[in-house]
Amino acid sequence: MTTTTATSIPLDGPLHLIPNETAILRAPRGAALFVVRGRVWLTQDGASDDIVLAAGQRHDVPPGAQIVVGGLRGEAAAFALPALDGAAADLHDALRLRAARLRSAAASQFWGDLARSARRLTGRLVSAWAKPPQATAASSTLSSCVR
């Protein structure tokens, strides 16, 4: 069996496993592993039994546990999510929750940037209105001719 080593479960995409390949992963606290395609075998430190998951199933990984994951009978794909996303019942719910949080964070960033820009613009306008208009050479010549 070929072994690929990683320091943590990939949190931004699926883990693709080809036949006869395993990955050694260290899960962040409260991560959940969702099987997207195929069947996945996993074993973890301190567990007496191995676990086999089919597409659509989930495994909650104990904090800091090192696990070995492999595909069974063909290619398999799993998706790992951190604790907040892992609280969902299935992968669809977890990704929907993650998308909602990303939209919320982007909206907060947008409104914060807009408020800072509005404050800067307001400060510039107040400064511009507070200064008396400066007389130019052309306007002073024109006003002396009119008198």
PDB file of C-alpha atoms in Angstrom:
ATOM      1  CA  MET A   1       0.000   0.000   0.000  1.00  0.00           C
ATOM      2  CA  THR A   2       1.234   3.490  -0.819  1.00  0.00           C
ATOM      3  CA  THR A   3       1.140   5.993   2.031  1.00  0.00           C
ATOM      4  CA  THR A   4       0.797   9.742   1.651  1.00  0.00           C
ATOM      5  CA  THR A   5       1.464  11.868   4.724  1.00  0.00           C
ATOM      6  CA  ALA A   6      -0.313  15.155   5.511  1.00  0.00           C
ATOM      7  CA  THR A   7      -0.199  17.303   8.619  1.00  0.00           C
ATOM      8  CA  SER A   8      -3.919  18.061   8.724  1.00  0.00           C
ATOM      9  CA  ILE A   9      -7.160  17.148   7.012  1.00  0.00           C
ATOM     10  CA  PRO A  10      -7.650  19.384   3.962  1.00  0.00           C
ATOM     11  CA  LEU A  11     -10.437  21.781   4.920  1.00  0.00           C
ATOM     12  CA  ASP A  12     -11.119  23.382   1.566  1.00  0.00           C
ATOM     13  CA  GLY A  13     -11.760  20.447  -0.680  1.00  0.00           C
ATOM     14  CA  PRO A  14     -12.236  16.746  -0.947  1.00  0.00           C
ATOM     15  CA  LEU A  15      -9.590  14.188  -0.140  1.00  0.00           C
ATOM     16  CA  HIS A  16      -9.285  11.969  -3.220  1.00  0.00           C
ATOM     17  CA  LEU A  17      -8.134   8.438  -2.492  1.00  0.00           C
ATOM     18  CA  ILE A  18      -7.109   6.077  -5.250  1.00  0.00           C
ATOM     19  CA  PRO A  19      -7.010   2.304  -4.760  1.00  0.00           C
ATOM     20  CA  ASN A  20      -4.187   1.084  -2.512  1.00  0.00           C
ATOM     21  CA  GLU A  21      -3.453   4.568  -1.210  1.00  0.00           C
ATOM     22  CA  THR A  22      -3.803   5.795   2.355  1.00  0.00           C
ATOM     23  CA  ALA A  23      -3.408   9.207   3.922  1.00  0.00           C
ATOM     24  CA  ILE A  24      -2.262   9.886   7.466  1.00  0.00           C
ATOM     25  CA  LEU A  25      -4.123  12.887   8.811  1.00  0.00           C
ATOM     26  CA  ARG A  26      -4.195  14.882  12.030  1.00  0.00           C
ATOM     27  CA  ALA A  27      -7.658  16.310  12.548  1.00  0.00           C
ATOM     28  CA  PRO A  28      -8.303  19.732  14.041  1.00  0.00           C
ATOM     29  CA  ARG A  29     -10.485  19.835  17.144  1.00  0.00           C
ATOM     30  CA  GLY A  30     -14.036  18.728  16.413  1.00  0.00           C
ATOM     31  CA  ALA A  31     -13.550  17.979  12.707  1.00  0.00           C
ATOM     32  CA  ALA A  32     -15.978  15.779  10.829  1.00  0.00           C
ATOM     33  CA  LEU A  33     -15.146  13.582   7.854  1.00  0.00           C
ATOM     34  CA  PHE A  34     -17.920  13.167   5.260  1.00  0.00           C
ATOM     35  CA  VAL A  35     -17.639  10.469   2.603  1.00  0.00           C
ATOM     36  CA  VAL A  36     -18.668  11.887  -0.753  1.00  0.00           C
ATOM     37  CA  ARG A  37     -17.969   8.959  -3.099  1.00  0.00           C
ATOM     38  CA  GLY A  38     -17.060   5.310  -2.704  1.00  0.00           C
ATOM     39  CA  ARG A  39     -16.225   3.569   0.547  1.00  0.00           C
ATOM     40  CA  VAL A  40     -13.576   4.759   2.996  1.00  0.00           C
ATOM     41  CA  TRP A  41     -11.761   2.753   5.629  1.00  0.00           C
ATOM     42  CA  LEU A  42     -10.259   4.595   8.585  1.00  0.00           C
ATOM     43  CA  THR A  43      -8.475   3.797  11.785  1.00  0.00           C
ATOM     44  CA  GLN A  44      -7.491   6.194  14.542  1.00  0.00           C
ATOM     45  CA  ASP A  45      -5.154   6.335  17.502  1.00  0.00           C
ATOM     46  CA  GLY A  46      -6.631   4.732  20.608  1.00  0.00           C
ATOM     47  CA  ALA A  47      -9.543   3.030  18.822  1.00  0.00           C
ATOM     48  CA  SER A  48      -9.741  -0.741  18.988  1.00  0.00           C
ATOM     49  CA  ASP A  49     -11.810  -1.142  15.798  1.00  0.00           C
ATOM     50  CA  ASP A  50     -11.506   0.198  12.284  1.00  0.00           C
ATOM     51  CA  ILE A  51     -14.384   2.122  10.739  1.00  0.00           C
ATOM     52  CA  VAL A  52     -15.825   1.724   7.241  1.00  0.00           C
ATOM     53  CA  LEU A  53     -17.960   4.542   5.839  1.00  0.00           C
ATOM     54  CA  ALA A  54     -19.987   4.618   2.630  1.00  0.00           C
ATOM     55  CA  ALA A  55     -20.936   7.640   0.536  1.00  0.00           C
ATOM     56  CA  GLY A  56     -23.233   9.920   2.539  1.00  0.00           C
ATOM     57  CA  GLN A  57     -21.915   8.828   5.936  1.00  0.00           C
ATOM     58  CA  ARG A  58     -19.986  10.925   8.432  1.00  0.00           C
ATOM     59  CA  HIS A  59     -17.413  10.333  11.148  1.00  0.00           C
ATOM     60  CA  ASP A  60     -16.694  12.819  13.933  1.00  0.00           C
ATOM     61  CA  VAL A  61     -12.965  12.852  14.546  1.00  0.00           C
ATOM     62  CA  PRO A  62     -11.806  13.175  18.169  1.00  0.00           C
ATOM     63  CA  PRO A  63      -9.748  16.338  18.855  1.00  0.00           C
ATOM     64  CA  GLY A  64      -6.148  15.977  17.721  1.00  0.00           C
ATOM     65  CA  ALA A  65      -6.604  12.344  16.707  1.00  0.00           C
ATOM     66  CA  GLN A  66      -4.305  10.955  14.070  1.00  0.00           C
ATOM     67  CA  ILE A  67      -6.241   8.857  11.592  1.00  0.00           C
ATOM     68  CA  VAL A  68      -5.290   6.743   8.616  1.00  0.00           C
ATOM     69  CA  VAL A  69      -7.786   6.927   5.753  1.00  0.00           C
ATOM     70  CA  GLY A  70      -7.932   4.731   2.678  1.00  0.00           C
ATOM     71  CA  GLY A  71     -10.315   4.008  -0.169  1.00  0.00           C
ATOM     72  CA  LEU A  72     -11.903   0.555  -0.427  1.00  0.00           C
ATOM     73  CA  ARG A  73     -12.532  -1.156  -3.777  1.00  0.00           C
ATOM     74  CA  GLY A  74     -11.834   1.737  -6.094  1.00  0.00           C
ATOM     75  CA  GLU A  75     -11.563   5.476  -5.862  1.00  0.00           C
ATOM     76  CA  ALA A  76     -13.121   7.291  -2.943  1.00  0.00           C
ATOM     77  CA  ALA A  77     -13.523  10.910  -1.930  1.00  0.00           C
ATOM     78  CA  ALA A  78     -14.076  12.391   1.500  1.00  0.00           C
ATOM     79  CA  PHE A  79     -14.532  15.957   2.673  1.00  0.00           C
ATOM     80  CA  ALA A  80     -13.249  17.183   6.032  1.00  0.00           C
ATOM     81  CA  LEU A  81     -14.734  20.183   7.790  1.00  0.00           C
ATOM     82  CA  PRO A  82     -13.749  21.986  10.996  1.00  0.00           C
ATOM     83  CA  ALA A  83     -15.898  21.944  14.110  1.00  0.00           C
ATOM     84  CA  LEU A  84     -18.394  24.676  13.221  1.00  0.00           C
ATOM     85  CA  ASP A  85     -19.129  23.188   9.814  1.00  0.00           C
ATOM     86  CA  GLY A  86     -19.007  19.662  11.191  1.00  0.00           C
ATOM     87  CA  ALA A  87     -22.011  20.372  13.420  1.00  0.00           C
ATOM     88  CA  ALA A  88     -24.330  19.908  10.423  1.00  0.00           C
ATOM     89  CA  ALA A  89     -26.203  16.665   9.851  1.00  0.00           C
ATOM     90  CA  ASP A  90     -24.768  16.037   6.378  1.00  0.00           C
ATOM     91  CA  LEU A  91     -22.282  17.504   3.931  1.00  0.00           C
ATOM     92  CA  HIS A  92     -24.927  19.556   2.117  1.00  0.00           C
ATOM     93  CA  ASP A  93     -25.984  21.256   5.369  1.00  0.00           C
ATOM     94  CA  ALA A  94     -22.355  21.777   6.396  1.00  0.00           C
ATOM     95  CA  LEU A  95     -21.456  23.450   3.101  1.00  0.00           C
ATOM     96  CA  ARG A  96     -24.613  25.575   3.216  1.00  0.00           C
ATOM     97  CA  LEU A  97     -23.681  26.748   6.745  1.00  0.00           C
ATOM     98  CA  ARG A  98     -20.131  27.521   5.594  1.00  0.00           C
ATOM     99  CA  ALA A  99     -21.431  29.503   2.604  1.00  0.00           C
ATOM    100  CA  ALA A 100     -23.781  31.491   4.846  1.00  0.00           C
ATOM    101  CA  ARG A 101     -20.889  32.340   7.195  1.00  0.00           C
ATOM    102  CA  LEU A 102     -18.701  33.390   4.254  1.00  0.00           C
ATOM    103  CA  ARG A 103     -21.492  35.609   2.882  1.00  0.00           C
ATOM    104  CA  SER A 104     -21.988  37.135   6.316  1.00  0.00           C
ATOM    105  CA  ALA A 105     -18.251  37.792   6.690  1.00  0.00           C
ATOM    106  CA  ALA A 106     -18.091  39.336   3.200  1.00  0.00           C
ATOM    107  CA  ALA A 107     -21.115  41.549   3.930  1.00  0.00           C
ATOM    108  CA  SER A 108     -19.580  42.681   7.232  1.00  0.00           C
ATOM    109  CA  GLN A 109     -16.326  43.510   5.443  1.00  0.00           C
ATOM    110  CA  PHE A 110     -18.199  45.441   2.736  1.00  0.00           C
ATOM    111  CA  TRP A 111     -20.251  47.505   5.213  1.00  0.00           C
ATOM    112  CA  GLY A 112     -17.174  48.191   7.334  1.00  0.00           C
ATOM    113  CA  ASP A 113     -15.221  49.383   4.281  1.00  0.00           C
ATOM    114  CA  LEU A 114     -18.165  51.517   3.173  1.00  0.00           C
ATOM    115  CA  ALA A 115     -18.477  53.137   6.623  1.00  0.00           C
ATOM    116  CA  ARG A 116     -14.726  53.942   6.702  1.00  0.00           C
ATOM    117  CA  SER A 117     -14.916  55.469   3.217  1.00  0.00           C
ATOM    118  CA  ALA A 118     -17.957  57.543   4.199  1.00  0.00           C
ATOM    119  CA  ARG A 119     -16.148  58.853   7.301  1.00  0.00           C
ATOM    120  CA  ARG A 120     -13.099  59.831   5.223  1.00  0.00           C
ATOM    121  CA  LEU A 121     -15.259  61.549   2.613  1.00  0.00           C
ATOM    122  CA  THR A 122     -17.235  63.387   5.303  1.00  0.00           C
ATOM    123  CA  GLY A 123     -13.986  64.582   6.886  1.00  0.00           C
ATOM    124  CA  ARG A 124     -12.726  65.881   3.543  1.00  0.00           C
ATOM    125  CA  LEU A 125     -15.988  67.667   2.806  1.00  0.00           C
ATOM    126  CA  VAL A 126     -16.060  69.306   6.259  1.00  0.00           C
ATOM    127  CA  SER A 127     -12.449  70.452   5.783  1.00  0.00           C
ATOM    128  CA  ALA A 128     -13.211  71.831   2.332  1.00  0.00           C
ATOM    129  CA  TRP A 129     -16.298  73.743   3.531  1.00  0.00           C
ATOM    130  CA  ALA A 130     -14.505  75.132   6.587  1.00  0.00           C
ATOM    131  CA  LYS A 131     -11.816  76.864   4.487  1.00  0.00           C
ATOM    132  CA  PRO A 132     -12.663  80.258   3.006  1.00  0.00           C
ATOM    133  CA  PRO A 133     -12.471  80.303  -0.779  1.00  0.00           C
ATOM    134  CA  GLN A 134      -9.065  81.369  -2.036  1.00  0.00           C
ATOM    135  CA  ALA A 135      -8.981  84.339  -4.370  1.00  0.00           C
ATOM    136  CA  THR A 136      -7.265  83.714  -7.649  1.00  0.00           C
ATOM    137  CA  ALA A 137      -5.464  86.337  -9.731  1.00  0.00           C
ATOM    138  CA  ALA A 138      -8.170  86.238 -12.386  1.00  0.00           C
ATOM    139  CA  SER A 139     -11.016  86.712  -9.906  1.00  0.00           C
ATOM    140  CA  SER A 140      -9.269  89.647  -8.149  1.00  0.00           C
ATOM    141  CA  THR A 141      -8.653  91.365 -11.503  1.00  0.00           C
ATOM    142  CA  LEU A 142     -12.252  90.873 -12.471  1.00  0.00           C
ATOM    143  CA  SER A 143     -13.547  92.265  -9.181  1.00  0.00           C
ATOM    144  CA  SER A 144     -11.312  95.376  -9.462  1.00  0.00           C
ATOM    145  CA  CYS A 145     -12.640  96.064 -12.952  1.00  0.00           C
ATOM    146  CA  VAL A 146     -16.235  95.840 -11.828  1.00  0.00           C
ATOM    147  CA  ARG A 147     -15.806  98.512  -9.135  1.00  0.00           C
TER     148      ARG A 147
END
